[in-house]
XYZ file of C-alpha atoms in Angstrom:
261
model
C 18.001 10.788 20.005
C 19.105 14.119 20.592
C 17.228 16.968 22.050
C 16.834 19.989 19.906
C 14.359 22.052 22.919
C 13.848 22.043 26.390
C 11.706 24.082 27.977
C 7.892 23.517 29.728
C 4.310 22.327 28.251
C 1.247 24.195 29.586
C -2.232 24.029 30.120
C -4.109 26.720 32.083
C -1.930 27.069 35.634
C 0.058 23.755 35.195
C 3.920 23.526 33.173
C 5.226 20.494 32.574
C 8.882 20.624 32.211
C 9.757 18.851 28.535
C 12.770 17.466 26.428
C 11.807 18.031 22.383
C 13.151 15.499 20.006
C 12.462 14.745 15.986
C 9.784 12.416 15.376
C 11.092 12.209 12.007
C 14.105 11.489 10.003
C 14.780 11.923 6.290
C 15.397 9.044 3.927
C 16.415 10.124 1.129
C 20.719 9.716 -0.194
C 22.942 12.303 0.985
C 24.891 13.320 -1.958
C 27.887 15.053 -2.444
C 28.853 17.222 -5.642
C 32.256 16.144 -7.203
C 34.383 17.408 -10.175
C 34.411 13.806 -12.351
C 38.032 14.823 -13.323
C 39.710 13.789 -10.085
C 36.388 13.342 -7.970
C 36.950 16.433 -5.512
C 34.557 17.662 -3.420
C 32.846 20.846 -4.662
C 32.160 23.281 -2.213
C 30.023 26.446 -1.791
C 31.783 29.294 -0.926
C 30.400 32.859 0.768
C 31.207 35.626 -1.796
C 30.444 39.064 -1.494
C 28.529 39.597 -4.608
C 29.939 43.439 -5.295
C 33.935 42.178 -4.796
C 33.595 38.802 -5.634
C 36.016 38.007 -2.647
C 35.311 35.064 0.046
C 33.602 36.601 3.243
C 35.219 35.303 6.947
C 32.277 33.366 8.312
C 32.900 36.208 11.678
C 31.801 38.822 9.301
C 28.832 37.453 8.425
C 25.794 38.764 10.045
C 21.894 38.519 9.974
C 19.688 41.464 7.927
C 16.518 42.126 7.208
C 15.898 44.869 4.480
C 13.926 47.567 5.553
C 12.664 50.306 3.423
C 15.317 49.403 1.027
C 18.261 49.561 3.899
C 19.317 46.313 5.485
C 19.041 46.693 9.342
C 21.115 44.617 11.111
C 20.456 42.432 13.977
C 22.316 41.348 16.697
C 22.339 37.592 17.926
C 21.386 39.045 21.329
C 18.719 41.043 19.372
C 17.010 37.643 18.155
C 17.183 35.829 21.290
C 15.393 39.155 23.252
C 12.761 38.780 20.811
C 12.269 35.021 21.425
C 12.754 35.042 25.364
C 9.437 35.631 26.318
C 8.039 32.528 24.074
C 10.820 30.100 23.669
C 10.808 28.406 27.043
C 7.260 27.698 27.295
C 4.895 26.251 24.927
C 0.987 27.094 25.867
C -1.636 25.285 24.788
C -4.797 28.063 25.431
C -7.039 25.782 23.737
C -8.346 22.407 23.263
C -10.153 21.082 20.206
C -11.110 18.005 17.911
C -8.569 16.818 16.255
C -10.747 15.914 13.030
C -11.621 19.977 13.104
C -7.952 20.658 11.554
C -7.158 19.656 7.847
C -4.561 17.794 7.185
C -3.028 20.023 4.911
C -2.149 22.393 7.573
C 0.097 20.015 9.419
C 3.596 20.289 9.206
C 6.794 18.155 10.762
C 6.061 16.243 13.869
C 7.983 15.829 17.176
C 7.926 13.977 20.225
C 7.690 15.995 23.611
C 9.247 13.592 26.748
C 9.105 14.494 30.636
C 11.962 15.977 32.318
C 13.470 13.557 34.988
C 11.145 13.562 38.243
C 8.212 15.223 36.457
C 6.250 11.972 35.122
C 3.228 12.678 36.643
C 1.891 16.121 35.125
C 3.498 14.489 31.596
C 1.176 11.457 32.083
C -1.930 13.225 33.515
C -1.898 15.421 30.437
C -1.728 12.852 28.098
C -4.696 10.535 29.803
C -6.528 13.285 30.018
C -6.406 14.318 26.549
C -6.728 10.577 25.718
C -10.240 10.902 27.768
C -11.809 13.479 25.880
C -10.091 12.731 22.900
C -9.223 16.455 22.531
C -5.781 17.710 21.356
C -3.997 21.225 22.260
C -3.469 24.149 20.490
C -0.641 25.845 21.005
C 2.685 28.145 19.960
C 6.086 27.265 19.248
C 9.047 29.781 19.012
C 12.158 27.578 17.633
C 15.030 28.911 15.356
C 13.838 32.465 15.084
C 10.657 31.091 13.970
C 6.938 30.957 15.516
C 4.645 28.056 14.668
C 1.425 27.109 15.374
C 1.144 23.474 16.770
C -1.296 20.880 17.611
C -0.345 18.604 20.805
C -2.026 15.104 20.623
C -1.027 11.695 22.389
C 0.327 9.007 20.620
C 0.790 6.115 22.334
C 1.981 6.335 25.601
C 4.349 9.949 24.191
C 2.661 13.436 23.701
C 3.417 14.582 19.533
C 3.658 18.279 18.905
C 2.874 18.717 14.917
C 3.302 22.031 14.163
C 0.926 23.273 11.642
C 0.956 26.138 8.674
C -0.878 29.152 9.270
C -3.546 29.977 7.059
C -1.653 32.391 4.909
C 0.591 29.450 4.300
C -1.851 27.517 2.617
C -2.471 28.522 -1.362
C -6.197 29.317 -2.314
C -7.672 26.674 -5.121
C -9.645 29.582 -6.661
C -6.719 30.263 -9.356
C -6.585 26.209 -10.278
C -8.202 24.838 -13.768
C -10.516 22.498 -11.600
C -13.771 20.809 -12.294
C -16.711 22.679 -10.872
C -19.043 19.477 -11.476
C -18.323 16.342 -13.656
C -21.631 15.162 -15.510
C -21.289 12.136 -17.111
C -23.917 10.039 -16.142
C -25.113 7.367 -12.695
C -23.503 4.408 -14.081
C -20.202 5.092 -14.003
C -20.121 7.029 -10.929
C -21.771 3.980 -9.184
C -19.261 1.672 -11.156
C -16.136 4.332 -10.245
C -17.738 3.817 -6.577
C -17.813 0.196 -6.455
C -14.119 -0.023 -7.573
C -12.993 2.224 -4.753
C -15.222 -0.539 -2.256
C -13.642 -3.239 -4.242
C -10.206 -2.467 -3.401
C -11.161 -1.020 0.526
C -8.919 -2.162 2.794
C -7.379 -1.444 6.555
C -4.388 0.929 6.446
C -1.384 -0.364 7.747
C 1.812 2.400 7.316
C 3.642 -0.904 7.626
C 2.526 -2.039 4.240
C 4.439 0.672 2.426
C 8.335 1.241 1.834
C 10.348 3.746 0.200
C 11.165 1.001 -2.798
C 12.676 3.994 -4.880
C 15.476 4.759 -2.049
C 16.107 0.735 -2.045
C 16.056 0.344 -5.795
C 18.368 3.578 -5.514
C 20.939 1.835 -3.155
C 20.868 -1.195 -5.286
C 22.167 0.791 -8.179
C 24.642 2.341 -6.048
C 26.311 -1.109 -4.374
C 25.847 -2.966 -7.862
C 28.267 0.313 -9.265
C 30.612 0.208 -6.928
C 31.589 -3.496 -7.377
C 32.050 -2.918 -10.804
C 28.271 -4.723 -11.732
C 26.081 -2.764 -14.652
C 22.231 -2.499 -13.414
C 20.068 -3.542 -16.272
C 18.578 -0.638 -18.121
C 15.119 0.378 -16.718
C 12.385 0.294 -19.221
C 10.196 3.157 -19.980
C 6.659 3.274 -18.356
C 4.814 5.061 -20.701
C 1.470 5.845 -19.360
C -2.172 6.662 -21.264
C -4.647 9.121 -20.161
C -8.105 7.449 -20.369
C -10.392 9.250 -22.926
C -13.683 10.502 -21.767
C -15.723 8.007 -24.382
C -13.348 4.801 -22.858
C -14.082 5.502 -19.452
C -17.043 2.993 -19.220
C -14.777 0.326 -20.943
C -12.116 0.627 -18.300
C -14.127 0.885 -14.924
C -15.733 -2.137 -16.598
C -12.511 -3.943 -17.218
C -10.747 -2.803 -13.681
C -13.884 -4.294 -12.255
C -13.136 -7.583 -13.512
C -9.833 -7.808 -13.090
C -9.900 -7.689 -9.575
C -6.637 -6.068 -8.744
C -5.681 -2.697 -8.387
C -3.272 -1.029 -10.896
C -1.227 -0.297 -8.067
C 0.355 -1.568 -5.418
C 2.287 -0.879 -2.462
C 6.201 -2.787 -2.979
């Protein structure tokens, strides 16, 4: 894996040199845009919106629109603004992980110790594991500051970026049911149905079947084969008056309507 950040992980007066790696990878297929007439790639061009002419890469600069006018920023100015915080991830507090709502979690990264600095890394990891606490820190990467949680996962420390509260939309403006009054029997049946299909979660039971099917279609077309036409799937919402009958049928069937492939 490629190192994407190097610096120090700090708690108290202890600084642990670490490297950061992406903990996930994108499963989406990478499609190119092409001209169907000759299969040539279609390229995006950097065009000046006033002249319509393509702009050379060395003439493109970053700028921020302030009070109606653009203020240009050099790479040096951007780096200077980051310099104080882009070399250390300082954990200023430790909290219970369950106190952080899952809606705030974003992309995870692995943190590894630099050579010769495994003792401090292992000490922090084991201390966090023993207390059951996770660290809260801020990290500056690629011109953006993120809130982050640091926690042990197996032998590794994982840094997972968090959304700030301002980045999460409120639910007040959504049309949601405040209270559902449909009688105790139906609620009891719904609870029984959930309990009937409750099992231990194992992430290995789930696969990206969409990408797998799409890849089979691509391979078949590449070999000149035709895939059978996909059947149209129609879902019919259950009407309120049919809820009891559908709950009873679901309980008696003993099978969930959807399973991981």
